[in-house]
Coordinates of C-alpha atoms in Angstrom, one line a residue:
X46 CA 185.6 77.6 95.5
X47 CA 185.0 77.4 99.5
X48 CA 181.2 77.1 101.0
X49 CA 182.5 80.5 102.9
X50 CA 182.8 81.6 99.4
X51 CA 179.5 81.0 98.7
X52 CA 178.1 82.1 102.0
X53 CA 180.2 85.3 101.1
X54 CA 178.7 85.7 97.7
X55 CA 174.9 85.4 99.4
X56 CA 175.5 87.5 101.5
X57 CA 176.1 90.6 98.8
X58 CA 173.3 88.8 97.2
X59 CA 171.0 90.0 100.3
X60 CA 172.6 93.0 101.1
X61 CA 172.8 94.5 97.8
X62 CA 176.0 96.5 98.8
X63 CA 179.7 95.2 99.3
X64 CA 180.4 97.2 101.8
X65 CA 177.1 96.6 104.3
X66 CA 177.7 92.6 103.4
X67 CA 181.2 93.1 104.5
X68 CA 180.3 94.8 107.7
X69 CA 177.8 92.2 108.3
X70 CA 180.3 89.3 107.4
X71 CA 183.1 90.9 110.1
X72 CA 185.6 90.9 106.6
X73 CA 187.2 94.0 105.5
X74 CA 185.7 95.4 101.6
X75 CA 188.7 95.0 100.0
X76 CA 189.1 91.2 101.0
X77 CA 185.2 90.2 99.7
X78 CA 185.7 92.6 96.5
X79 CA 188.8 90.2 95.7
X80 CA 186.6 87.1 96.3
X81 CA 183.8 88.0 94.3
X82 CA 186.2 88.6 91.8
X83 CA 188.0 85.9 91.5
X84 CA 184.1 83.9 92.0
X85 CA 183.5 85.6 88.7
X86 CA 186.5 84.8 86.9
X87 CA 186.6 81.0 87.7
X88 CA 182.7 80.8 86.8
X89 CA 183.3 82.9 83.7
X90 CA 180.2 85.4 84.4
X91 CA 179.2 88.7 86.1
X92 CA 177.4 87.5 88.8
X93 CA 176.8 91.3 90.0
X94 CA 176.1 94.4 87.9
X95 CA 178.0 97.6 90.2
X96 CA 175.7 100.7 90.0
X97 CA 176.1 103.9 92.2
X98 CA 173.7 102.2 94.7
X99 CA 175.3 99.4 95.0
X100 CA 175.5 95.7 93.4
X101 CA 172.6 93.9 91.8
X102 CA 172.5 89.9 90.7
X103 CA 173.0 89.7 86.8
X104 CA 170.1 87.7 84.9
X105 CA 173.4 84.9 84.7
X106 CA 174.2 85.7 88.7
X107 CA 170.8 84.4 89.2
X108 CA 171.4 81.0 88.7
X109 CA 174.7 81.3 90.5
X110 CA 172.8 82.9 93.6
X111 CA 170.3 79.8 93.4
X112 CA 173.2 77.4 93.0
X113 CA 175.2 78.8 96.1
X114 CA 172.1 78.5 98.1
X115 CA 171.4 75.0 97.3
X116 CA 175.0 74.0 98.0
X117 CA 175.3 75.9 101.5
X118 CA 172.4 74.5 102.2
X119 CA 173.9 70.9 101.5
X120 CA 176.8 71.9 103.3
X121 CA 174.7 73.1 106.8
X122 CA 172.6 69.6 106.2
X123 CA 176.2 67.5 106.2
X124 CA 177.4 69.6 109.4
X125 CA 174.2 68.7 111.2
X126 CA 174.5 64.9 110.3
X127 CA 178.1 64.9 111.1
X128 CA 176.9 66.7 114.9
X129 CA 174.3 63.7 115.1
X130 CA 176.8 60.8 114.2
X131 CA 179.8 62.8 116.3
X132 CA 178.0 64.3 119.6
X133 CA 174.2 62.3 120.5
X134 CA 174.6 64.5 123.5
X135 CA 174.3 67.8 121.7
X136 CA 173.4 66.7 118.1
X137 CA 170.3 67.5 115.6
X138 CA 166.9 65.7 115.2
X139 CA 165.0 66.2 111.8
X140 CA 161.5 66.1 113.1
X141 CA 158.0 66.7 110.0
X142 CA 155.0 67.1 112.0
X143 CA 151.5 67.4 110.7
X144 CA 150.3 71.2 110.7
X145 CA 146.6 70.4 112.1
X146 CA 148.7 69.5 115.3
X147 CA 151.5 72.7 115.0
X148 CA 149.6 73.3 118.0
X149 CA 148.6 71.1 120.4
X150 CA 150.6 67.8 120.7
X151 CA 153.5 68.8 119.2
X152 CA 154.8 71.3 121.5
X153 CA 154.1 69.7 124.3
X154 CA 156.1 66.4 123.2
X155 CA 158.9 69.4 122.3
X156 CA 158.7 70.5 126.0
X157 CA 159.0 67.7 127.2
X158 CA 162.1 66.4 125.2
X159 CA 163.9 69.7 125.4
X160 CA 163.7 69.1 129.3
X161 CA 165.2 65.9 129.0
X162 CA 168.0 66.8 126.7
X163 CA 168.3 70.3 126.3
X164 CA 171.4 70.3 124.7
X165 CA 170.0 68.2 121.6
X166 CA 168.6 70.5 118.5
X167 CA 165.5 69.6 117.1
X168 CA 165.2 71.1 113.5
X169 CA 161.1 71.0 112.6
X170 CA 159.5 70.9 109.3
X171 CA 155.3 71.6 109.6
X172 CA 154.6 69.5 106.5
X173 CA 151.4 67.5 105.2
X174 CA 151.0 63.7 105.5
X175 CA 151.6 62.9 102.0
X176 CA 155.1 65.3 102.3
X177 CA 156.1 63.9 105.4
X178 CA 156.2 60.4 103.9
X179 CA 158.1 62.0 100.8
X180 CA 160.9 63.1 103.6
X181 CA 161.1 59.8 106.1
X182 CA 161.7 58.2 103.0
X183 CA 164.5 60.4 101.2
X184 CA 165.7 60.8 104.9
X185 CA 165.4 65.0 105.1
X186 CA 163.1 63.6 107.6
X187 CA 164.1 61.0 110.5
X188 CA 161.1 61.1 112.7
X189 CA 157.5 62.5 112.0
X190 CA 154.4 62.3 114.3
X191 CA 151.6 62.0 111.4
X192 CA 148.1 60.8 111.3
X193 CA 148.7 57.2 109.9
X194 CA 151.4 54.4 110.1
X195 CA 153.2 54.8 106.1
X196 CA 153.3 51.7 104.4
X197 CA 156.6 49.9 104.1
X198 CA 159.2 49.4 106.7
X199 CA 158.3 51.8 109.3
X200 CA 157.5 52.0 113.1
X201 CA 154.5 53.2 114.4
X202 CA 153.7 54.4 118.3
X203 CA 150.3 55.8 119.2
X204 CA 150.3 59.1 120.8
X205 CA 146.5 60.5 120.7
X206 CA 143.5 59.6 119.2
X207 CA 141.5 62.8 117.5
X208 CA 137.5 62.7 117.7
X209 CA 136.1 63.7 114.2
X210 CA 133.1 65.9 114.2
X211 CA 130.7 67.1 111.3
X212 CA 131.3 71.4 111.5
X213 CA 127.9 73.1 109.7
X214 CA 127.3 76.7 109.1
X215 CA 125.2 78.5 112.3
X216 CA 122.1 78.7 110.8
X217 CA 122.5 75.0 109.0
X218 CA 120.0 72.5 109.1
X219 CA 121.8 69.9 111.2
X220 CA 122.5 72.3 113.6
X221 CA 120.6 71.5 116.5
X222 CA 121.4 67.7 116.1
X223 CA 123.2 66.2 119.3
X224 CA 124.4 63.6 117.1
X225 CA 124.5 63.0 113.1
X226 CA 124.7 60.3 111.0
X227 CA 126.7 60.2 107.9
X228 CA 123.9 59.2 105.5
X229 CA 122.4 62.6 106.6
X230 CA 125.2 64.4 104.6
X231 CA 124.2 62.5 101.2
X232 CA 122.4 65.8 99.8
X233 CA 125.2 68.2 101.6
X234 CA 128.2 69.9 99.9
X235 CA 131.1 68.3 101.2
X236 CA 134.3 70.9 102.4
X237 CA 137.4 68.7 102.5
X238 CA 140.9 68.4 101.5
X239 CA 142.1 67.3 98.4
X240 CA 142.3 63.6 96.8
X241 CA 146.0 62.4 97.8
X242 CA 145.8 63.9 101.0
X243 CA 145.9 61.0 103.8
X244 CA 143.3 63.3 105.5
X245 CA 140.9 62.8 102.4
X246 CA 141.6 59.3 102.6
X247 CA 140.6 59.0 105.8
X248 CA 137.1 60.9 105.3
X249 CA 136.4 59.1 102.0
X250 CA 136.7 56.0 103.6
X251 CA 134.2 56.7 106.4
X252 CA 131.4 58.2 103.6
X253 CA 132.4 54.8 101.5
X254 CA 131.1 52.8 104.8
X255 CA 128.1 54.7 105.1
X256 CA 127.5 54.4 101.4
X257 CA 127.3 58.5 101.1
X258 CA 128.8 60.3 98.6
X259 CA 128.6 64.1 98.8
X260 CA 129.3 66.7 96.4
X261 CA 132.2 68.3 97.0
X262 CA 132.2 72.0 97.0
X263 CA 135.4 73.1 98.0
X264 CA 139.0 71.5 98.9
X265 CA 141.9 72.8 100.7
X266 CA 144.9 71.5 102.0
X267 CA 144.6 73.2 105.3
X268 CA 141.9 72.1 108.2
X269 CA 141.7 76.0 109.6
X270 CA 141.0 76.7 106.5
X271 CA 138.5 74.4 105.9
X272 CA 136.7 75.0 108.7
X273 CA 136.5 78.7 107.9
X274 CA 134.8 77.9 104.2
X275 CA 132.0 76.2 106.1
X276 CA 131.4 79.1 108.7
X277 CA 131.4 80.9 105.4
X278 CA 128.4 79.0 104.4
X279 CA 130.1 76.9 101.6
X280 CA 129.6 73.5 102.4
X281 CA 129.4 71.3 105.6
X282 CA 133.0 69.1 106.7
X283 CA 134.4 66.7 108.6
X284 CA 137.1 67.8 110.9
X285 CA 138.9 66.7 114.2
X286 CA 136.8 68.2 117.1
X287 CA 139.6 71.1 117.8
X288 CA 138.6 72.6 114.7
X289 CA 135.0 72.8 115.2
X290 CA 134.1 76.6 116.4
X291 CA 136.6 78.1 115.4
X292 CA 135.1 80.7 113.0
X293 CA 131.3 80.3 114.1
X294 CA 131.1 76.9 113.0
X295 CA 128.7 74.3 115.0
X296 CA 130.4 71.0 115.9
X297 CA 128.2 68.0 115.9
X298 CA 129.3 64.3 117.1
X299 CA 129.5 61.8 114.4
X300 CA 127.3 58.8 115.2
X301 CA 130.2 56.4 114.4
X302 CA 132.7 54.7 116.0
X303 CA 135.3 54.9 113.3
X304 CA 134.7 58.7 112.8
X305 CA 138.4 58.7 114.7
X306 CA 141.9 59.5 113.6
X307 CA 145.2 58.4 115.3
X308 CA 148.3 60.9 115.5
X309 CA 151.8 58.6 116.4
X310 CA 155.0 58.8 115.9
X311 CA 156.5 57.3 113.2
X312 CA 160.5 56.5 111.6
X313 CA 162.3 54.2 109.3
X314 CA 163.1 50.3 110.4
X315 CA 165.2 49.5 107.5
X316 CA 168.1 51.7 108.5
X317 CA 169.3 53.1 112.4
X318 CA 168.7 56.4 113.2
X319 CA 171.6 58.4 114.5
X320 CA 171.8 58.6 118.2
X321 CA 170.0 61.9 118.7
X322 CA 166.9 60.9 116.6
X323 CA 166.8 57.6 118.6
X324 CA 167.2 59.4 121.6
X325 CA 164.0 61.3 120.6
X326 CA 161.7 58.0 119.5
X327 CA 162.5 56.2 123.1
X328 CA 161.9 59.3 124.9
X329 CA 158.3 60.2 123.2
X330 CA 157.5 56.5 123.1
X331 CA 158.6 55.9 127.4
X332 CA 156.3 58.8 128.0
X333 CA 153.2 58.5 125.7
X334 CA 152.1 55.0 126.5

């Protein structure tokens, strides 16, 4: 059984109809009518049920379905690799990027890159810290630009440092404050993300130092989000300054030093990166010192 097979199969799968997926697929009816067939006989199941309509996945075709999409997935994910071993000129990099920076730094680092070597590919994946570690490590991943260094045998550049600010409701106490302290948020209902969550390491570490710790009223695993839960009225946060203002919210400067994050880029040591990716890591690093 061929991956074309399988793209084949899919492709019914989508279109409901043999003869729209053959259209689609540039194959005559006949020809993908004997290839599902024989699909079926070799697995031993209807994959499709033919009604006057069309074709519809079996209860059994759905795991076949799944199954085809997981291998021509595999297949497209060898391809690329084999491009970035074969062709740096014109190859793929795997970048994760954090989402609170989807976009500010990242597309300008794309830009620029893309200027440089337009003819490499950059496939992206808009991940959170914790997930982005999960993928530099199992390599689906072979760069990320993330808010802290992983632990373990990874490099790390610096490429922008992120001001944190406390974000209140408009009619909140602190409001009119020109600066706050974090011991003023000791009686406050904290909005932040949740435990596991670099970002929440981060914060928790800063309250820890101050010796505050806040009720937490509400946590979400996105900073827009967040910010929009305190405009709401439910709680107060601590969020990079972008953020602030976004739904109403007052932004008020965090009278400490620390109150900071660091966005780098970040890849594997303990194994080269194909020419493409290591293409991409000297470029970002040459220009963002």
């Amino acid at each position: 059984m061929m991956v074309r097979d399988l793209s084949w199969l899919l492709a019914v799968a989508e279109h409901e109809h043999v003869t729209e997926a053959s259209y689609a697929l540039g194959v005559t009816q006949p020809t993908l009518s004997r290839t599902l067939a024989r699909m079926e006989a070799e697995l031993g199941v209807r994959v499709f049920e033919r009604a006057a309509d069309g074709v519809h996945v079996t209860p059994t075709g759905d795991l076949v379905v799944a199954a085809a999409a997981d291998m021509v997935a595999r297949y497209d994910q060898l391809t690329d690799d084999l491009a970035s071993a074969l062709d740096p000129e014109a190859g793929v990099v795997r970048l994760a990027f954090l989402d609170s920076i989807a976009s500010s730094l990242v597309p300008r680092v794309l830009r620029d890159f893309h200027e440089h070597a337009e003819r490499v590919r950059v496939l992206l994946s808009q991940e959170h810290a914790h997930n982005i570690t999960v993928d530099l490590a199992s390599g689906n991943a072979e760069v990320a630009i993330t808010s802290s260094q992983p632990p373990g045998p990874y490099g790390w550049h610096p490429l922008q440092e992120d001001r944190l600010v406390l974000v209140v409701p408009p009619r909140h106490r602190l409001r009119d404050r020109k600066r706050v302290r974090l011991a003023d948020l000791a009686d406050e209902e904290l909005v932040t993300t949740p435990v596991g969550f670099g970002y929440r390491t981060l914060v928790d570490g800063l309250l820890r130092a101050a010796d505050v710790a806040p009720a937490i009223s509400f946590e979400s695993q996105d900073l827009g989000t967040i910010e929009g839960l305190v405009a709401a009225g439910l709680g107060v946060a601590i969020v990079p300054e972008q953020f602030a203002g976004l739904s109403g919210t007052v932004g008020i400067p965090i009278a400490s030093s620390a109150a900071r994050r660091t966005i780098g880029l970040t890849w594997r040591t303990d194994r080269p990166l194909a020419a493409p990716a290591a293409r991409f890591r000297d470029f970002v690093v040459d220009t963002h010192r």
